[in-house]
Structure formats: structure tokens, C-alpha cells
Coordinates of C-alpha atoms and ligand atoms in Angstrom, one line a residue:
X297 CA -61.0 45.2 -76.0
X298 CA -61.5 42.7 -73.3
X299 CA -64.0 43.3 -70.6
X300 CA -63.8 40.9 -67.6
X301 CA -66.8 41.4 -65.5
X302 CA -67.3 38.3 -63.5
X303 CA -65.8 36.3 -60.6
X304 CA -66.4 32.7 -59.8
X305 CA -68.2 32.0 -56.5
X306 CA -70.1 29.0 -55.3
X307 CA -70.0 27.2 -58.6
X308 CA -71.2 30.1 -60.7
X309 CA -70.0 33.2 -62.6
X310 CA -71.3 36.2 -60.8
X311 CA -71.0 39.9 -61.0
X312 CA -68.7 41.1 -58.3
X313 CA -69.9 43.4 -55.5
X314 CA -66.7 45.5 -56.1
X315 CA -67.0 48.1 -58.8
X316 CA -63.4 49.3 -59.4
X317 CA -62.2 48.8 -62.9
X318 CA -58.5 47.9 -63.4
X319 CA -56.8 48.4 -66.8
X320 CA -55.0 45.5 -68.5
X321 CA -52.0 46.1 -70.8
X322 CA -50.1 44.4 -73.6
X323 CA -46.6 44.9 -72.3
X324 CA -45.1 44.6 -75.7
X325 CA -47.0 47.6 -77.0
X326 CA -48.0 49.4 -73.8
X327 CA -51.5 49.5 -75.2
X328 CA -54.6 49.1 -72.9
X329 CA -56.2 45.8 -74.0
X330 CA -59.1 45.8 -71.6
X331 CA -60.3 46.1 -68.1
X332 CA -61.3 43.9 -65.2
X333 CA -63.9 44.6 -62.6
X334 CA -62.2 43.9 -59.3
X335 CA -63.8 41.9 -56.5
X336 CA -63.8 43.5 -53.0
X337 CA -63.8 42.3 -49.4
X338 CA -67.6 41.5 -49.6
X339 CA -66.9 39.2 -52.6
X340 CA -64.0 37.6 -50.7
X341 CA -66.3 36.9 -47.7
X342 CA -68.9 35.3 -50.0
X343 CA -66.2 33.1 -51.6
X344 CA -64.9 32.0 -48.2
X345 CA -68.5 31.2 -47.0
X346 CA -69.0 29.1 -50.1
X347 CA -65.8 27.2 -49.6
X348 CA -66.7 26.7 -45.9
X349 CA -70.1 25.2 -46.9
X350 CA -68.4 22.9 -49.5
X351 CA -65.7 21.6 -47.1
X352 CA -67.5 19.0 -45.1
X353 CA -68.6 17.0 -48.2
X354 CA -65.4 17.5 -50.2
X355 CA -63.1 16.6 -47.3
X356 CA -64.9 13.3 -47.0
X357 CA -64.6 12.3 -50.7
X358 CA -62.6 9.2 -51.6
X359 CA -59.3 9.4 -53.3
X360 CA -61.0 8.0 -56.4
X361 CA -63.6 10.8 -56.4
X362 CA -60.8 13.4 -56.1
X363 CA -58.8 11.8 -58.9
X364 CA -61.9 11.9 -61.1
X365 CA -62.3 15.7 -60.7
X366 CA -58.5 16.4 -61.1
X367 CA -58.6 14.4 -64.3
X368 CA -61.5 16.4 -65.6
X369 CA -59.7 19.6 -64.7
X370 CA -56.6 18.4 -66.5
X371 CA -58.7 17.6 -69.6
X372 CA -60.5 21.0 -69.4
X373 CA -57.2 23.0 -69.1
X374 CA -55.6 21.0 -72.0
X375 CA -58.6 21.7 -74.2
X376 CA -58.1 25.4 -73.6
X377 CA -54.3 25.4 -74.3
X378 CA -54.4 27.6 -77.4
X379 CA -56.7 30.1 -75.8
X380 CA -54.5 30.3 -72.8
X381 CA -51.4 30.7 -75.1
X382 CA -53.0 33.7 -76.8
X383 CA -53.7 35.3 -73.4
X384 CA -50.2 34.6 -72.1
X385 CA -48.7 36.3 -75.1
X386 CA -51.1 39.3 -75.2
X387 CA -51.3 40.0 -71.5
X388 CA -47.9 38.8 -70.2
X389 CA -45.6 39.0 -73.3
X390 CA -43.9 35.6 -72.8
X391 CA -41.8 34.7 -75.8
X392 CA -42.8 31.7 -77.9
X393 CA -40.8 28.9 -76.2
X394 CA -41.9 30.0 -72.7
X395 CA -45.5 30.9 -73.6
X396 CA -46.2 27.4 -75.0
X397 CA -44.9 25.9 -71.7
X398 CA -47.0 28.4 -69.7
X399 CA -50.1 27.2 -71.7
X400 CA -49.3 23.5 -71.1
X401 CA -48.1 23.4 -67.5
X402 CA -51.4 24.3 -65.9
X403 CA -52.9 21.1 -67.3
X404 CA -49.9 19.0 -66.3
X405 CA -50.1 20.0 -62.6
X406 CA -53.4 18.1 -62.3
X407 CA -51.7 14.9 -63.5
X408 CA -48.9 15.5 -61.1
X409 CA -51.4 16.0 -58.2
X410 CA -53.0 12.7 -59.2
X411 CA -49.7 11.0 -59.1
X412 CA -49.0 12.3 -55.6
X413 CA -52.4 11.3 -54.5
X414 CA -52.2 7.8 -55.8
X415 CA -49.0 7.1 -53.9
X416 CA -50.0 8.8 -50.6
X417 CA -50.9 7.0 -47.4
X418 CA -53.6 9.1 -45.6
X419 CA -53.6 6.6 -42.7
X420 CA -50.6 4.8 -41.2
X421 CA -49.6 3.2 -37.9
X422 CA -46.9 4.6 -35.7
X423 CA -46.3 2.5 -32.6
X424 CA -49.7 2.1 -30.9
X425 CA -51.2 5.1 -32.7
X426 CA -53.3 5.3 -35.9
X427 CA -52.2 8.5 -37.6
X428 CA -54.7 10.0 -39.9
X429 CA -53.8 12.9 -42.3
X430 CA -56.8 15.2 -42.2
X431 CA -57.5 18.0 -44.7
X432 CA -56.6 21.4 -43.2
X433 CA -59.9 23.1 -44.1
X434 CA -60.7 26.1 -46.3
X435 CA -57.4 27.4 -47.9
X436 CA -56.6 30.8 -49.4
X437 CA -54.4 30.6 -52.5
X438 CA -52.7 33.9 -53.5
X439 CA -50.7 34.0 -56.7
X440 CA -48.4 36.5 -58.6
X441 CA -48.4 37.6 -62.2
X442 CA -45.3 35.8 -63.5
X443 CA -46.9 32.4 -64.1
X444 CA -50.6 33.1 -63.4
X445 CA -52.3 29.9 -64.7
X446 CA -49.5 27.6 -63.5
X447 CA -49.7 28.9 -59.9
X448 CA -53.5 28.9 -59.8
X449 CA -53.7 25.4 -61.1
X450 CA -50.7 24.0 -59.2
X451 CA -52.0 25.2 -55.8
X452 CA -55.6 24.3 -56.5
X453 CA -54.7 20.8 -57.7
X454 CA -52.8 20.1 -54.5
X455 CA -55.4 21.6 -52.2
X456 CA -58.2 19.6 -53.8
X457 CA -56.1 16.4 -53.8
X458 CA -55.7 16.9 -50.0
X459 CA -59.5 17.3 -49.5
X460 CA -59.4 21.1 -48.9
X461 CA -61.7 23.6 -50.5
X462 CA -60.2 26.9 -51.8
X463 CA -60.5 30.6 -52.4
X464 CA -58.1 31.8 -55.0
X465 CA -56.9 35.4 -55.3
X466 CA -54.9 35.7 -58.5
X467 CA -52.9 38.8 -59.4
X468 CA -55.1 41.6 -60.7
X469 CA -52.5 42.1 -63.5
X470 CA -53.3 38.6 -65.0
X471 CA -57.1 38.8 -65.3
X472 CA -57.2 37.8 -68.9
X473 CA -55.2 34.6 -68.3
X474 CA -57.3 34.0 -65.1
X475 CA -60.5 34.3 -67.2
X476 CA -59.4 31.5 -69.5
X477 CA -58.6 29.3 -66.4
X478 CA -62.0 30.1 -64.9
X479 CA -63.8 29.2 -68.0
X480 CA -61.9 25.9 -68.5
X481 CA -62.2 24.8 -64.9
X482 CA -65.9 25.5 -64.8
X483 CA -66.3 22.9 -67.6
X484 CA -64.8 20.3 -65.3
X485 CA -67.9 20.5 -63.2
X486 CA -66.6 20.7 -59.6
X487 CA -69.2 20.7 -56.8
X488 CA -70.3 24.2 -56.0
X489 CA -68.0 26.1 -53.6
X490 CA -65.1 23.6 -53.8
X491 CA -63.1 26.3 -55.4
X492 CA -63.8 30.0 -55.9
X493 CA -61.8 32.6 -57.8
X494 CA -61.9 36.3 -56.8
X495 CA -59.6 38.6 -58.7
X496 CA -59.0 41.8 -56.7
X497 CA -56.4 43.9 -55.0
X498 CA -54.0 42.3 -52.7
X499 CA -54.5 44.7 -49.8
X500 CA -58.3 44.3 -50.1
X501 CA -59.3 40.8 -51.2
X502 CA -55.9 39.2 -50.3
X503 CA -56.0 40.8 -46.8
X504 CA -59.6 39.7 -46.3
X505 CA -58.7 36.1 -47.0
X506 CA -55.6 36.2 -44.8
X507 CA -57.6 37.8 -42.0
X508 CA -60.5 35.4 -42.1
X509 CA -60.9 33.0 -39.2
X510 CA -62.7 30.6 -41.5
X511 CA -59.6 30.2 -43.6
X512 CA -57.2 27.6 -42.0
X513 CA -54.3 27.9 -44.4
X514 CA -52.7 30.3 -46.8
X515 CA -50.5 29.3 -49.7
X516 CA -48.8 32.4 -51.1
X517 CA -46.4 32.9 -54.0
X518 CA -45.1 36.4 -54.4
X519 CA -42.7 39.0 -53.0
X520 CA -40.8 38.5 -49.8
X521 CA -42.2 41.8 -48.5
X522 CA -45.8 40.8 -48.9
X523 CA -45.0 37.3 -47.7
X524 CA -43.7 38.7 -44.4
X525 CA -46.9 40.7 -43.9
X526 CA -49.0 37.6 -44.5
X527 CA -47.0 35.6 -42.0
X528 CA -47.6 38.4 -39.3
X529 CA -51.3 38.6 -40.1
X530 CA -51.7 34.8 -40.0
X531 CA -50.2 34.7 -36.5
X532 CA -53.5 36.1 -35.1
X533 CA -55.3 32.8 -35.5
X534 CA -52.2 30.6 -36.1
X535 CA -53.0 29.8 -39.7
X536 CA -50.9 27.4 -41.5
X537 CA -48.8 29.3 -44.0
X538 CA -46.8 28.2 -47.1
X539 CA -44.7 31.0 -48.6
X540 CA -42.9 30.9 -51.9
X541 CA -41.0 34.1 -52.1
X542 CA -38.1 35.8 -53.9
X543 CA -34.6 34.6 -54.7
X544 CA -31.1 35.6 -55.7
X545 CA -30.0 32.3 -56.9
X546 CA -26.3 31.5 -57.5
X547 CA -25.0 29.6 -60.5
X548 CA -21.7 28.1 -59.3
X549 CA -19.5 27.3 -62.3
X550 CA -16.7 25.0 -61.0
X551 CA -13.3 25.3 -62.6
X552 CA -13.7 21.9 -64.4
X553 CA -16.9 22.9 -66.1
X554 CA -17.2 22.6 -69.9
X555 CA -17.9 26.2 -70.8
X556 CA -19.4 25.2 -74.2
X557 CA -22.4 23.9 -72.4
X558 CA -22.1 25.6 -69.0
X559 CA -22.1 29.2 -70.3
X560 CA -25.3 29.0 -72.4
X561 CA -27.0 27.0 -69.5
X562 CA -26.0 29.7 -66.9
X563 CA -27.3 32.5 -69.1
X564 CA -30.5 30.6 -69.8
X565 CA -30.9 30.0 -66.0
X566 CA -30.7 33.7 -65.5
X567 CA -32.9 34.8 -68.4
X568 CA -35.7 32.2 -68.1
X569 CA -39.2 33.8 -68.1
X570 CA -37.5 37.0 -69.4
X571 CA -35.7 37.2 -66.0
X572 CA -39.1 37.4 -64.2
X573 CA -38.5 34.2 -62.3
X574 CA -38.0 33.7 -58.6
X575 CA -35.6 30.8 -59.5
X576 CA -33.5 32.8 -62.0
X577 CA -29.8 32.1 -61.5
X578 CA -28.7 35.8 -61.5
X579 CA -25.4 35.5 -59.6
X580 CA -22.8 33.8 -61.8
X581 CA -20.0 32.6 -59.6
X582 CA -17.0 32.1 -61.7
X583 CA -13.4 30.8 -60.8
X584 CA -10.9 33.6 -61.0
X585 CA -8.6 31.3 -62.9
X586 CA -11.0 31.1 -65.8
X587 CA -12.7 34.5 -65.5
X588 CA -11.5 36.1 -68.7
X589 CA -12.5 33.0 -70.7
X590 CA -16.0 33.0 -69.1
X591 CA -16.5 36.7 -69.6
X592 CA -15.7 36.5 -73.3
X593 CA -18.0 33.5 -73.9
X594 CA -20.9 34.9 -71.7
X595 CA -20.7 38.3 -73.5
X596 CA -21.1 36.6 -76.8
X597 CA -24.0 34.5 -75.5
X598 CA -25.8 37.4 -74.0
X599 CA -25.3 39.6 -77.0
X600 CA -26.9 36.9 -79.1
X601 CA -30.0 36.7 -77.0
X602 CA -33.0 38.3 -78.8
X603 CA -35.1 40.6 -76.6
X604 CA -38.2 41.9 -78.4
X605 CA -41.7 41.2 -79.7
X606 CA -42.9 38.0 -78.0
X607 CA -45.0 37.1 -81.1
X608 CA -41.8 36.6 -83.2
X609 CA -40.4 33.1 -83.2
X610 CA -36.8 34.0 -82.5
X611 CA -37.5 36.1 -79.4
X612 CA -36.0 34.7 -76.2
X613 CA -36.6 37.6 -73.8
X614 CA -40.0 39.3 -73.8
X615 CA -41.1 42.6 -72.2
X616 CA -41.3 43.2 -68.5
X617 CA -44.9 42.9 -67.2
X618 CA -45.5 46.6 -66.4
X619 CA -44.1 50.0 -66.6
X620 CA -43.3 49.8 -62.9
X621 CA -41.3 46.6 -63.4
X622 CA -39.5 48.1 -66.5
X623 CA -38.5 51.2 -64.5
X624 CA -37.4 49.0 -61.6
X625 CA -35.1 47.0 -63.9
X626 CA -33.7 50.2 -65.4
X627 CA -33.0 51.5 -61.9
X628 CA -31.0 48.4 -61.0
X629 CA -28.9 48.6 -64.2
X630 CA -28.1 52.3 -63.3
X631 CA -27.3 51.3 -59.7
X632 CA -24.9 48.5 -60.9
X633 CA -23.0 51.1 -62.9
X634 CA -23.0 53.6 -60.1
X635 CA -21.7 51.1 -57.6
X636 CA -18.7 50.2 -59.9
X637 CA -19.8 47.0 -61.7
X638 CA -18.5 46.8 -65.3
X639 CA -21.0 46.4 -68.1
X640 CA -20.2 43.6 -70.6
X641 CA -23.4 43.5 -72.5
X642 CA -26.8 45.3 -72.6
X643 CA -27.4 48.4 -70.4
X644 CA -30.2 50.9 -69.9
X645 CA -32.9 51.5 -72.4
X646 CA -34.7 49.4 -75.0
X647 CA -33.2 46.9 -77.4
X648 CA -32.3 48.4 -80.8
X649 CA -35.3 48.9 -83.1
X650 CA -37.9 49.4 -80.3
X651 CA -39.1 52.7 -79.0
X652 CA -42.0 51.4 -77.0
X653 CA -43.0 48.3 -75.1
X654 CA -41.5 47.4 -71.7
X655 CA -38.6 45.7 -73.4
X656 CA -35.2 45.7 -71.8
X657 CA -31.7 44.9 -73.0
X658 CA -30.3 41.5 -71.8
X659 CA -27.6 42.7 -69.4
X660 CA -24.4 41.2 -68.1
X661 CA -22.2 42.8 -65.5
X662 CA -18.8 41.7 -64.3
X663 CA -16.5 42.9 -61.5
X664 CA -19.5 42.5 -59.2
X665 CA -18.9 42.2 -55.5
X666 CA -21.4 40.2 -53.5
X667 CA -22.2 43.2 -51.3
X668 CA -23.3 45.3 -54.3
X669 CA -27.1 46.0 -54.6
X670 CA -27.3 44.1 -57.9
X671 CA -25.9 41.0 -56.1
X672 CA -28.1 41.3 -53.1
X673 CA -31.6 42.3 -54.3
X674 CA -34.0 40.5 -56.6
X675 CA -34.1 42.4 -59.8
X676 CA -36.8 40.3 -61.6
X677 CA -35.4 41.1 -65.1
X678 CA -32.7 39.8 -67.4
X679 CA -29.7 41.3 -65.5
X680 CA -26.8 39.0 -64.6
X681 CA -23.8 39.6 -62.3
X682 CA -20.5 37.8 -62.7
X683 CA -18.8 37.4 -59.3
X684 CA -15.3 35.9 -59.2
X685 CA -14.2 33.4 -56.6
X686 CA -10.9 31.9 -55.5
X687 CA -11.6 28.3 -54.7
X688 CA -14.6 26.0 -54.0
X689 CA -14.8 27.1 -50.3
X690 CA -15.0 30.7 -51.4
X691 CA -17.6 29.8 -54.0
X692 CA -19.8 28.1 -51.4
X693 CA -19.4 31.0 -48.9
X694 CA -20.5 33.6 -51.6
X695 CA -23.3 31.3 -52.7
X696 CA -24.7 31.2 -49.2
X697 CA -24.0 34.9 -48.4
X698 CA -27.6 36.0 -49.3
X699 CA -30.9 36.5 -47.5
X700 CA -32.4 34.1 -50.0
X701 CA -32.2 30.4 -50.6
X702 CA -34.7 29.2 -53.2
X703 CA -32.6 27.5 -55.9
X704 CA -29.0 27.2 -56.9
X705 CA -27.2 25.8 -59.9
X706 CA -23.8 23.9 -60.0
X707 CA -22.0 23.3 -63.2
X708 CA -19.1 20.8 -63.3
X709 CA -17.8 17.9 -65.4
X710 CA -17.4 15.9 -62.2
X711 CA -20.8 15.1 -60.8
X712 CA -19.5 13.8 -57.4
X713 CA -17.6 17.0 -56.9
X714 CA -20.8 18.9 -57.9
X715 CA -22.8 16.9 -55.4
X716 CA -20.3 17.8 -52.6
X717 CA -20.7 21.5 -53.4
X718 CA -24.5 21.1 -53.7
X719 CA -24.7 19.5 -50.3
X720 CA -23.3 22.7 -48.7
X721 CA -25.4 25.3 -50.5
X722 CA -28.4 26.5 -48.4
X723 CA -31.2 26.4 -51.0
X724 CA -34.4 24.4 -51.4
X725 CA -33.3 23.0 -54.7
X726 CA -29.9 22.6 -56.3
X727 CA -29.7 21.8 -60.0
X728 CA -26.5 20.1 -61.2
X729 CA -25.8 20.6 -64.9
X730 CA -29.5 20.8 -65.7
X731 CA -32.5 23.2 -65.8
X732 CA -35.1 20.5 -65.6
X733 CA -38.0 20.6 -63.1
X734 CA -38.9 17.5 -61.1
X735 CA -42.5 17.7 -60.0
X736 CA -42.2 14.8 -57.5
X737 CA -39.4 16.6 -55.6
X738 CA -40.2 19.4 -53.0
X739 CA -39.9 23.0 -54.1
X740 CA -39.5 25.9 -51.8
X741 CA -37.0 28.1 -50.1
X742 CA -34.5 28.3 -47.2
X743 CA -34.2 31.6 -45.3
X744 CA -36.2 34.5 -46.7
X745 CA -37.2 32.6 -49.9
X746 CA -40.1 31.1 -48.0
X747 CA -41.6 28.6 -45.7
X748 CA -42.8 25.1 -46.4
X749 CA -42.7 23.2 -49.7
X750 CA -44.8 22.6 -52.7
X751 CA -45.1 19.7 -55.2
X752 CA -45.3 16.0 -54.7
X753 CA -45.8 14.4 -51.3
X754 CA -44.2 17.3 -49.4
X755 CA -46.6 19.7 -51.2
X756 CA -49.6 17.5 -50.4
X757 CA -48.7 17.3 -46.7
X758 CA -48.7 21.1 -46.5
X759 CA -52.5 20.9 -46.8
X760 CA -53.0 18.2 -44.2
X761 CA -53.0 18.0 -40.4
X762 CA -51.7 14.8 -38.8
X763 CA -54.0 13.4 -36.2
X764 CA -52.9 10.6 -33.9
X765 CA -55.7 8.3 -32.5
X766 CA -54.5 6.2 -29.6
X767 CA -56.0 3.3 -27.7
X768 CA -57.5 1.5 -30.7
X769 CA -57.1 -2.3 -31.0
X770 CA -54.2 -3.0 -33.4
Ligands
NAD200 P1 -46.6 40.5 -54.9 O1 -46.1 40.1 -53.6 O2 -46.7 42.0 -55.1 O3 -48.1 40.0 -55.1 C1 -48.4 38.6 -55.1 C2 -49.8 38.4 -54.8 O4 -50.1 38.9 -53.5 C3 -50.7 39.2 -55.7 O5 -51.9 38.5 -56.0 C4 -51.1 40.4 -54.9 O6 -52.3 41.0 -55.3 C5 -51.2 39.8 -53.5 N1 -51.0 40.7 -52.4 C6 -50.4 41.9 -52.4 N2 -50.5 42.5 -51.2 C7 -51.2 41.6 -50.4 C8 -51.6 41.7 -49.0 N3 -51.4 42.7 -48.2 N4 -52.3 40.6 -48.5 C9 -52.6 39.5 -49.3 N5 -52.2 39.5 -50.6 C10 -51.5 40.5 -51.2 O7 -45.7 39.8 -56.0 P2 -45.8 40.0 -57.6 O8 -45.1 41.3 -57.9 O9 -47.1 39.7 -58.1 O10 -44.8 38.8 -58.0 C11 -43.4 38.9 -58.1 C12 -42.7 38.3 -56.8 O11 -43.2 37.0 -56.7 C13 -41.2 38.2 -56.9 O12 -40.6 38.7 -55.7 C14 -40.9 36.8 -57.1 O13 -39.7 36.4 -56.6 C15 -42.1 36.1 -56.4 N6 -42.3 34.8 -56.9 C16 -41.9 33.7 -56.1 C17 -42.0 32.4 -56.6 C18 -41.6 31.2 -55.8 O14 -42.1 30.1 -56.1 N7 -40.8 31.3 -54.8 C19 -42.5 32.2 -57.9 C20 -42.9 33.3 -58.6 C21 -42.8 34.6 -58.1

């Protein structure tokens, strides 16, 4: 049984002032695997105060000094890869291919931040002005459970690169993974207070950070509903806010696509991270002229996807993170059937051979209209909807007929044609015939998928305030 009893404030592991204990689960077995003692508002205030004390010195460090710390943090995270992998499997249930990536990515983001930093001009001339990019101040970083270490490290690396100091509020459901991150980062030896990690409830610790006048910026990844509340609360003192929220991404299969590659890629885009991905391509937009062919191939591909025990090598879809999330996915599958969508694969309940664990059946619907609930709302599980379209104009209209706009996928054998379609889709990223991430490119959403961008130069600038100094000799 794990017992996580400490938070990280002002360069040290300390007992939290908060006393509430929160249970941690193995989602593949539903067993309680330990508890975490949660921080409270008092702990959040101590963490903010420490970050505030550390800001003047850290904000004046040189680029080389920041790179040195980011490199040590990279090395420390890389050294703990196997420990993180074990925590990701036990606490989150990510299947083998995904869990290895989830254990490696948190180290890589420090190298990506170094790359952005090395190529960034903090000072430039514009007309007669000297424009200086100044660190925003103390930042609050609030992260979800579906890629705990990756989000903590990604936001922290960028904040530190910019010269900000940070208070991190990870998801309370990921405390085991966070404890590995805390241990690793401590070994990197950052100056006290430069970053602080306080795991606690969102409406307690998160709200305290968002409401604090000493915090100048919030970077939040999570649900659209909570993101809207943060934006409202941040208005009180006009905090800078970056929001990475939900999605209902379209995968637009053009009529010239090679189905041998496009169908498995579209299914993978939908089922990545067991479907618990904001960027999951869950609306499959298919030309009516090739609908039957697509349905047949996609049914075969989905039926072959192994959903089950994440410790088994052939498992591709792991359990949902919690009972609540499992019930939510079951509810959407029921709703799809009630609203008249036709089930091609999967359905309610657990995969064959399992009578416990928050496992779901990889599910494929067809005859879905874009106004049905399963086409409009983020399910956050492996449930895909085929929506037929008439021509490219119709496909673009359906792709954009959503409250979201995080990511989209276009599959075609003609990349120029795909580029023309991509240009008209309202989404922060459009992936053409690929599922590969590009860390130099901005990431973030149009519409209710968010505000601002992360990664690369765009991500760095989100932690900086431009200041123009005029009247100096050229
Ligand atoms: P959530 O919004 O419930 O929680 C996210 C974080 O916010 C948690 O740490 C939570 O404790 C905290 N929080 C909750 N209430 C708060 C409040 N009032 N004030 C401050 N903080 C508060 O989301 P979740 O269930 O952890 O994650 C799933 C959601 O995250 C999905 O909607 C998904 O689309 C989204 N997500 C988005 C991205 C992206 O990059 N766009 C990536 C991953 C997940």
C-alpha cells in the first residue's frame, strides 16, 4: 500500500497542513492501492509565498543558468523512467505502448524547452523601441489525470525557461505518479521555491491558486467546464490565462484516401490513451460514396483492438481512470443507442473475460448525425462515431460544426488537396496522414477547446510580458 504524506514547498518535502486522506486505485482491478494526504488552502498559500520569494532571483538568471537546471531536470526524470512507468501502469492503467511513452515524455519536454530557449530572442528592436520579454511572475500550473507527469513537466519546463517560478497543482487522482516526479525533480537541485508541488482538491488548492493576487498567470489543462470557471475567477485581477480544454476532433477521410492505412490510423487517433485524450479523433467523417467499405474495414479494425489488462503486452486499450469515468462512458454508449445510432462494434459492459476493472469495450457507431449527443460531447473513452458526408464542402461544414476546435485529422492520397481542406478547418492543429506530435509547433484550441498555446516559441511567450522601452539611443 502506498502512503503519500508529503508535498513539496520551498525546496523541501513537508507534511501538509491539510489532513484529508484521498484513496488511490488501480483502475484495472478496482483495488485501493494507497492513500494521499491532500494539501489545503494553507499549503497553497505557503507554496505561493515561496514562489514569490524565489521569483526576483530566478527571473534574473541567465539563459545558460536556466538551461543548466532544465538539463539536470531532464536527466533526473530520465533516471526515474522505470519507476514512473510502474506508477503509470499501476495508478493509471495505461497499456504498454502508451505507458512507456508516458514515462519517457516527461524527460523529453525539458530538452524541448531548452531548444525553445536557445533559439529565443528575449530582446529585440522594433522601430525606435527596445522590446524586452519579461517573465510574467509566479505562475499556477493546474493539470489533469490523463497524462500527469507529462503535463507537470511540460508546463514547468516552459515556465522555468521563461524565468517564472511556479506552484503546481496536479490531479489528486495521480498522486503516485506525482510522487515519482517530485522525487526525481528534487534530485535536480533547483533553488528553493522556484517550483512547488501541492496535490489537493481542485476547488480548494486550485481555487486558492487561481484566486491569489500573487499569482500572475494560470496555465490549466482540464475540462472545459472547470476552465470556464478559472477564466471567470482570473478576471478579478486580470491574470494571464492559458487553457487547454476538451475536444471533439474530426478525422476527415477524403474519398481518395487509401483505406488500408487510413482506417487503422483513424481508429488509432480515436483510441489513443484508451480514448482518454483531449485530441482523440472521435468523429470519423466518411464519404457517403465509400461508406459501406469504410464501415466494414473499421468494424474489423475495432473488433481486433484488445481492451484489457494493461500489464499484458498485446493490450491496446486500458481501463478508464475511475468508476465515475467508466460509468460516464457506459452512459454515452447507451445514449448513442437511444438516439438511433447503429452499433457496429463494442457496446455496453466490459470486454469478454473481465468481470471487474474499469474496462470498456472499444466501440464503433455508424449512422451518427452530427447533432446527436455522442457527436457533440466529449466522451473521453474509446467510442467512435462514423458520420457520412456528401462532398468536401459538406465534410468541412460538419468538421467545424462543433463547440470545440483542438485538433483535426485529414486523410487523403493527395497532400495538396488535404492541405486545402486543412486550411478551412477551425482547429489549433490539423494532422495530415500522420499521428506524430511536433514539439516546436504551437498546441492549443480554437473556440471552447481553449485559450493560448503551449510548446515551442508560442508556448514560451505565454509566460512572458512584452515591455517596450522607448527613447534609448539606437
Ligand atoms: P478537471 O477539469 O476535472 O480537472 C483538471 C484539474 O483542475 C485537476 O487538477 C482538478 O483538481 C483541477 N480543478 C478542478 N476544479 C478546480 C477549480 N474550481 N479551480 C481550480 N482547479 C480545479 O479535468 P480532468 O477530469 O482531470 O481531466 C479531463 C479533462 O481534461 C477532459 O475534458 C480533457 O479533454 C481535458 N484535457 C485537455 C487537454 C488539452 O491539452 N487540451 C489535455 C488533457 C486533458
